[in-house]
Amino acid sequence: NFTYCPATGLAVGKENSEFAGWVFPFPGVFLTEEFISEDEESEIVGLMDQDDWKPSQSGRKKQDYGPKVNFKKQRLKAGSFIGLPSFSKKIVAQMKDYSVLDGFLPVEQCNLDYMPERGSAIDPHFDDWWLWGERLVSLNLLSKTVLSMSCDSEDSIQLFPIFSKEKGELSPFGGLAQTSACENSSKQRISCTSSPRLVPSKEVTVAIHLPRRSLVVLYGDARYRWKHAIYRKHIEHRRICVTFRELSAEFSTGGKHEELGKELLGIALSFQGRPV
């Protein structure tokens, strides 16, 4: 019932819903379009398809490049992991152009193949945070989709009324705006009530639209408070998701398992890997 707006960082109530005309801040999402070119996409998918895709859950297929992990017992070893694939070296280097990915060193890559004929989907979930660090980075290939965010928290979300300028920009009222609704009234279409409102978090879902060849980063609240999912109705054509994960603090400098983390990063960033 809300749609994420990358330009403002706000979740915007959908038209013709009870939340039309309302917004709330939705931190922890970075989205950039056209992260790679069509030629690069074609080359990457061609290289992936030279390797086997293993059956996965909910109609997906996968290719894993990462250490052997038992999340329940919290055990970890390199196993047959010999690095991320060679084609990812350029992708990882390109991430350095974005401040949100400053210092991002991926230790694991998971390729997931979605097809509408297989009913491919993934249920709402959190990625593990014992091993994986704050930033989850995903490259969306071959077709557009929607990342659906939901929250199981018992708390409430404060919604703010909005106005829309001629350029289509959104700006919330209340403490989030510098300009009052009364100023420049000739340039604004008022679509609001007079004060914020509270709604239970469980009643709110946020759609993050992922264009083809876009890169999305989840961190902060979007990583730890909101579950993410891909529903069957949002898989219209073949779609490949390439997700990169970094190590948690426990496996990073100064952490309990710093040495193991260094070993795994050394393997990952050799970029000599095949799917494990």
PDB file of N, CA and C in Angstrom, residues 136-192:
ATOM      1  N   LEU A 136      23.340  -5.337   2.181  1.00  0.00           N
ATOM      2  CA  LEU A 136      22.986  -6.364   1.208  1.00  0.00           C
ATOM      3  C   LEU A 136      22.891  -5.676  -0.148  1.00  0.00           C
ATOM      4  N   VAL A 137      23.625  -6.184  -1.122  1.00  0.00           N
ATOM      5  CA  VAL A 137      23.700  -5.530  -2.426  1.00  0.00           C
ATOM      6  C   VAL A 137      23.188  -6.494  -3.487  1.00  0.00           C
ATOM      7  N   SER A 138      22.200  -6.058  -4.275  1.00  0.00           N
ATOM      8  CA  SER A 138      21.622  -6.921  -5.304  1.00  0.00           C
ATOM      9  C   SER A 138      21.558  -6.207  -6.647  1.00  0.00           C
ATOM     10  N   LEU A 139      21.983  -6.937  -7.684  1.00  0.00           N
ATOM     11  CA  LEU A 139      21.910  -6.457  -9.063  1.00  0.00           C
ATOM     12  C   LEU A 139      20.765  -7.201  -9.747  1.00  0.00           C
ATOM     13  N   ASN A 140      19.820  -6.459 -10.311  1.00  0.00           N
ATOM     14  CA  ASN A 140      18.617  -7.040 -10.907  1.00  0.00           C
ATOM     15  C   ASN A 140      18.776  -7.130 -12.418  1.00  0.00           C
ATOM     16  N   LEU A 141      18.769  -8.353 -12.964  1.00  0.00           N
ATOM     17  CA  LEU A 141      19.051  -8.558 -14.385  1.00  0.00           C
ATOM     18  C   LEU A 141      17.863  -9.151 -15.139  1.00  0.00           C
ATOM     19  N   LEU A 142      17.803  -8.857 -16.417  1.00  0.00           N
ATOM     20  CA  LEU A 142      16.895  -9.421 -17.429  1.00  0.00           C
ATOM     21  C   LEU A 142      15.469  -8.883 -17.409  1.00  0.00           C
ATOM     22  N   SER A 143      14.921  -8.557 -16.262  1.00  0.00           N
ATOM     23  CA  SER A 143      13.568  -7.992 -16.241  1.00  0.00           C
ATOM     24  C   SER A 143      13.346  -7.232 -14.942  1.00  0.00           C
ATOM     25  N   LYS A 144      12.376  -6.341 -14.977  1.00  0.00           N
ATOM     26  CA  LYS A 144      12.021  -5.567 -13.787  1.00  0.00           C
ATOM     27  C   LYS A 144      11.297  -6.454 -12.784  1.00  0.00           C
ATOM     28  N   THR A 145      11.270  -6.031 -11.535  1.00  0.00           N
ATOM     29  CA  THR A 145      10.492  -6.727 -10.517  1.00  0.00           C
ATOM     30  C   THR A 145      10.188  -5.759  -9.389  1.00  0.00           C
ATOM     31  N   VAL A 146       9.592  -6.272  -8.335  1.00  0.00           N
ATOM     32  CA  VAL A 146       9.262  -5.462  -7.163  1.00  0.00           C
ATOM     33  C   VAL A 146       9.775  -6.165  -5.920  1.00  0.00           C
ATOM     34  N   LEU A 147      10.529  -5.449  -5.102  1.00  0.00           N
ATOM     35  CA  LEU A 147      10.969  -5.944  -3.808  1.00  0.00           C
ATOM     36  C   LEU A 147       9.932  -5.485  -2.788  1.00  0.00           C
ATOM     37  N   SER A 148       9.259  -6.435  -2.159  1.00  0.00           N
ATOM     38  CA  SER A 148       8.158  -6.125  -1.245  1.00  0.00           C
ATOM     39  C   SER A 148       8.648  -6.162   0.199  1.00  0.00           C
ATOM     40  N   MET A 149       8.460  -5.051   0.909  1.00  0.00           N
ATOM     41  CA  MET A 149       8.960  -4.901   2.280  1.00  0.00           C
ATOM     42  C   MET A 149       7.786  -4.960   3.256  1.00  0.00           C
ATOM     43  N   SER A 150       7.954  -5.728   4.323  1.00  0.00           N
ATOM     44  CA  SER A 150       6.909  -5.846   5.342  1.00  0.00           C
ATOM     45  C   SER A 150       7.553  -5.885   6.720  1.00  0.00           C
ATOM     46  N   CYS A 151       6.754  -5.575   7.740  1.00  0.00           N
ATOM     47  CA  CYS A 151       7.289  -5.434   9.093  1.00  0.00           C
ATOM     48  C   CYS A 151       6.395  -6.179  10.082  1.00  0.00           C
ATOM     49  N   ASP A 152       7.009  -7.022  10.916  1.00  0.00           N
ATOM     50  CA  ASP A 152       6.260  -7.782  11.916  1.00  0.00           C
ATOM     51  C   ASP A 152       6.233  -7.096  13.277  1.00  0.00           C
ATOM     52  N   SER A 153       6.840  -5.923  13.358  1.00  0.00           N
ATOM     53  CA  SER A 153       6.974  -5.232  14.636  1.00  0.00           C
ATOM     54  C   SER A 153       5.620  -4.870  15.237  1.00  0.00           C
ATOM     55  N   GLU A 154       5.567  -4.800  16.557  1.00  0.00           N
ATOM     56  CA  GLU A 154       4.334  -4.420  17.252  1.00  0.00           C
ATOM     57  C   GLU A 154       4.190  -2.909  17.376  1.00  0.00           C
ATOM     58  N   ASP A 155       5.180  -2.157  16.927  1.00  0.00           N
ATOM     59  CA  ASP A 155       5.106  -0.706  17.077  1.00  0.00           C
ATOM     60  C   ASP A 155       4.300  -0.070  15.946  1.00  0.00           C
ATOM     61  N   SER A 156       4.277   1.244  15.924  1.00  0.00           N
ATOM     62  CA  SER A 156       3.496   1.982  14.937  1.00  0.00           C
ATOM     63  C   SER A 156       4.399   2.839  14.061  1.00  0.00           C
ATOM     64  N   ILE A 157       3.868   3.230  12.920  1.00  0.00           N
ATOM     65  CA  ILE A 157       4.573   4.106  11.991  1.00  0.00           C
ATOM     66  C   ILE A 157       3.833   5.430  11.936  1.00  0.00           C
ATOM     67  N   GLN A 158       4.575   6.527  12.008  1.00  0.00           N
ATOM     68  CA  GLN A 158       3.971   7.850  11.912  1.00  0.00           C
ATOM     69  C   GLN A 158       3.934   8.292  10.460  1.00  0.00           C
ATOM     70  N   LEU A 159       2.754   8.547   9.952  1.00  0.00           N
ATOM     71  CA  LEU A 159       2.573   9.006   8.583  1.00  0.00           C
ATOM     72  C   LEU A 159       2.439  10.522   8.559  1.00  0.00           C
ATOM     73  N   PHE A 160       2.934  11.118   7.488  1.00  0.00           N
ATOM     74  CA  PHE A 160       2.857  12.556   7.317  1.00  0.00           C
ATOM     75  C   PHE A 160       2.083  12.882   6.049  1.00  0.00           C
ATOM     76  N   PRO A 161       1.211  13.902   6.099  1.00  0.00           N
ATOM     77  CA  PRO A 161       0.525  14.335   4.881  1.00  0.00           C
ATOM     78  C   PRO A 161       1.507  14.991   3.923  1.00  0.00           C
ATOM     79  N   ILE A 162       1.193  14.990   2.653  1.00  0.00           N
ATOM     80  CA  ILE A 162       2.124  15.504   1.653  1.00  0.00           C
ATOM     81  C   ILE A 162       1.465  16.518   0.738  1.00  0.00           C
ATOM     82  N   PHE A 163       2.317  17.241   0.025  1.00  0.00           N
ATOM     83  CA  PHE A 163       1.846  18.050  -1.087  1.00  0.00           C
ATOM     84  C   PHE A 163       2.732  17.732  -2.274  1.00  0.00           C
ATOM     85  N   SER A 164       2.222  17.963  -3.470  1.00  0.00           N
ATOM     86  CA  SER A 164       2.952  17.639  -4.695  1.00  0.00           C
ATOM     87  C   SER A 164       3.212  18.904  -5.483  1.00  0.00           C
ATOM     88  N   LYS A 165       4.469  19.176  -5.802  1.00  0.00           N
ATOM     89  CA  LYS A 165       4.829  20.337  -6.592  1.00  0.00           C
ATOM     90  C   LYS A 165       4.644  20.035  -8.074  1.00  0.00           C
ATOM     91  N   GLU A 166       4.787  21.050  -8.892  1.00  0.00           N
ATOM     92  CA  GLU A 166       4.599  20.885 -10.334  1.00  0.00           C
ATOM     93  C   GLU A 166       5.557  19.854 -10.907  1.00  0.00           C
ATOM     94  N   LYS A 167       6.769  19.775 -10.349  1.00  0.00           N
ATOM     95  CA  LYS A 167       7.779  18.860 -10.868  1.00  0.00           C
ATOM     96  C   LYS A 167       7.547  17.424 -10.406  1.00  0.00           C
ATOM     97  N   GLY A 168       6.537  17.240  -9.593  1.00  0.00           N
ATOM     98  CA  GLY A 168       6.267  15.889  -9.116  1.00  0.00           C
ATOM     99  C   GLY A 168       7.033  15.527  -7.870  1.00  0.00           C
ATOM    100  N   GLU A 169       7.706  16.500  -7.256  1.00  0.00           N
ATOM    101  CA  GLU A 169       8.482  16.215  -6.056  1.00  0.00           C
ATOM    102  C   GLU A 169       7.532  16.078  -4.873  1.00  0.00           C
ATOM    103  N   LEU A 170       7.922  15.228  -3.918  1.00  0.00           N
ATOM    104  CA  LEU A 170       7.102  15.023  -2.734  1.00  0.00           C
ATOM    105  C   LEU A 170       7.798  15.603  -1.525  1.00  0.00           C
ATOM    106  N   SER A 171       7.049  16.220  -0.655  1.00  0.00           N
ATOM    107  CA  SER A 171       7.635  16.784   0.546  1.00  0.00           C
ATOM    108  C   SER A 171       6.667  16.627   1.699  1.00  0.00           C
ATOM    109  N   PRO A 172       7.101  16.053   2.816  1.00  0.00           N
ATOM    110  CA  PRO A 172       6.188  15.848   3.937  1.00  0.00           C
ATOM    111  C   PRO A 172       5.994  17.110   4.756  1.00  0.00           C
ATOM    112  N   PHE A 173       4.864  17.165   5.439  1.00  0.00           N
ATOM    113  CA  PHE A 173       4.614  18.248   6.374  1.00  0.00           C
ATOM    114  C   PHE A 173       5.289  17.938   7.698  1.00  0.00           C
ATOM    115  N   GLY A 174       4.820  18.612   8.749  1.00  0.00           N
ATOM    116  CA  GLY A 174       5.329  18.360  10.083  1.00  0.00           C
ATOM    117  C   GLY A 174       6.787  18.768  10.199  1.00  0.00           C
ATOM    118  N   GLY A 175       7.523  18.041  11.048  1.00  0.00           N
ATOM    119  CA  GLY A 175       8.912  18.366  11.304  1.00  0.00           C
ATOM    120  C   GLY A 175       9.845  18.025  10.166  1.00  0.00           C
ATOM    121  N   LEU A 176       9.336  17.388   9.086  1.00  0.00           N
ATOM    122  CA  LEU A 176      10.207  16.965   7.998  1.00  0.00           C
ATOM    123  C   LEU A 176      10.356  18.016   6.909  1.00  0.00           C
ATOM    124  N   ALA A 177       9.554  19.070   6.944  1.00  0.00           N
ATOM    125  CA  ALA A 177       9.588  20.046   5.862  1.00  0.00           C
ATOM    126  C   ALA A 177      10.052  21.413   6.348  1.00  0.00           C
ATOM    127  N   GLN A 178      10.791  22.118   5.505  1.00  0.00           N
ATOM    128  CA  GLN A 178      11.239  23.458   5.813  1.00  0.00           C
ATOM    129  C   GLN A 178      10.189  24.485   5.374  1.00  0.00           C
ATOM    130  N   THR A 179       9.419  24.146   4.355  1.00  0.00           N
ATOM    131  CA  THR A 179       8.456  25.077   3.776  1.00  0.00           C
ATOM    132  C   THR A 179       7.054  24.704   4.217  1.00  0.00           C
ATOM    133  N   SER A 180       6.271  25.693   4.640  1.00  0.00           N
ATOM    134  CA  SER A 180       4.907  25.395   5.067  1.00  0.00           C
ATOM    135  C   SER A 180       4.004  25.219   3.859  1.00  0.00           C
ATOM    136  N   ALA A 181       2.866  24.599   4.081  1.00  0.00           N
ATOM    137  CA  ALA A 181       1.931  24.341   2.982  1.00  0.00           C
ATOM    138  C   ALA A 181       1.328  25.639   2.457  1.00  0.00           C
ATOM    139  N   CYS A 182       1.389  26.675   3.258  1.00  0.00           N
ATOM    140  CA  CYS A 182       0.766  27.936   2.848  1.00  0.00           C
ATOM    141  C   CYS A 182       1.633  28.708   1.860  1.00  0.00           C
ATOM    142  N   GLU A 183       2.922  28.505   1.878  1.00  0.00           N
ATOM    143  CA  GLU A 183       3.823  29.225   0.998  1.00  0.00           C
ATOM    144  C   GLU A 183       3.769  28.662  -0.415  1.00  0.00           C
ATOM    145  N   ASN A 184       3.920  29.549  -1.392  1.00  0.00           N
ATOM    146  CA  ASN A 184       3.918  29.147  -2.801  1.00  0.00           C
ATOM    147  C   ASN A 184       2.682  28.319  -3.152  1.00  0.00           C
ATOM    148  N   SER A 185       1.551  28.676  -2.571  1.00  0.00           N
ATOM    149  CA  SER A 185       0.354  27.850  -2.732  1.00  0.00           C
ATOM    150  C   SER A 185      -0.074  27.729  -4.186  1.00  0.00           C
ATOM    151  N   SER A 186       0.305  28.704  -5.011  1.00  0.00           N
ATOM    152  CA  SER A 186      -0.082  28.632  -6.416  1.00  0.00           C
ATOM    153  C   SER A 186       0.650  27.525  -7.154  1.00  0.00           C
ATOM    154  N   LYS A 187       1.753  27.060  -6.621  1.00  0.00           N
ATOM    155  CA  LYS A 187       2.558  26.036  -7.284  1.00  0.00           C
ATOM    156  C   LYS A 187       2.337  24.647  -6.687  1.00  0.00           C
ATOM    157  N   GLN A 188       1.489  24.574  -5.680  1.00  0.00           N
ATOM    158  CA  GLN A 188       1.335  23.314  -4.976  1.00  0.00           C
ATOM    159  C   GLN A 188      -0.111  22.839  -5.009  1.00  0.00           C
ATOM    160  N   ARG A 189      -0.288  21.541  -5.098  1.00  0.00           N
ATOM    161  CA  ARG A 189      -1.610  20.953  -4.990  1.00  0.00           C
ATOM    162  C   ARG A 189      -1.722  20.316  -3.615  1.00  0.00           C
ATOM    163  N   ILE A 190      -2.530  20.859  -2.774  1.00  0.00           N
ATOM    164  CA  ILE A 190      -2.642  20.346  -1.419  1.00  0.00           C
ATOM    165  C   ILE A 190      -3.448  19.049  -1.429  1.00  0.00           C
ATOM    166  N   SER A 191      -2.895  18.031  -0.824  1.00  0.00           N
ATOM    167  CA  SER A 191      -3.592  16.749  -0.724  1.00  0.00           C
ATOM    168  C   SER A 191      -3.256  16.150   0.619  1.00  0.00           C
ATOM    169  N   CYS A 192      -3.880  16.701   1.646  1.00  0.00           N
ATOM    170  CA  CYS A 192      -3.452  16.309   2.985  1.00  0.00           C
ATOM    171  C   CYS A 192      -4.534  16.616   4.004  1.00  0.00           C
TER     172      CYS A 192
END
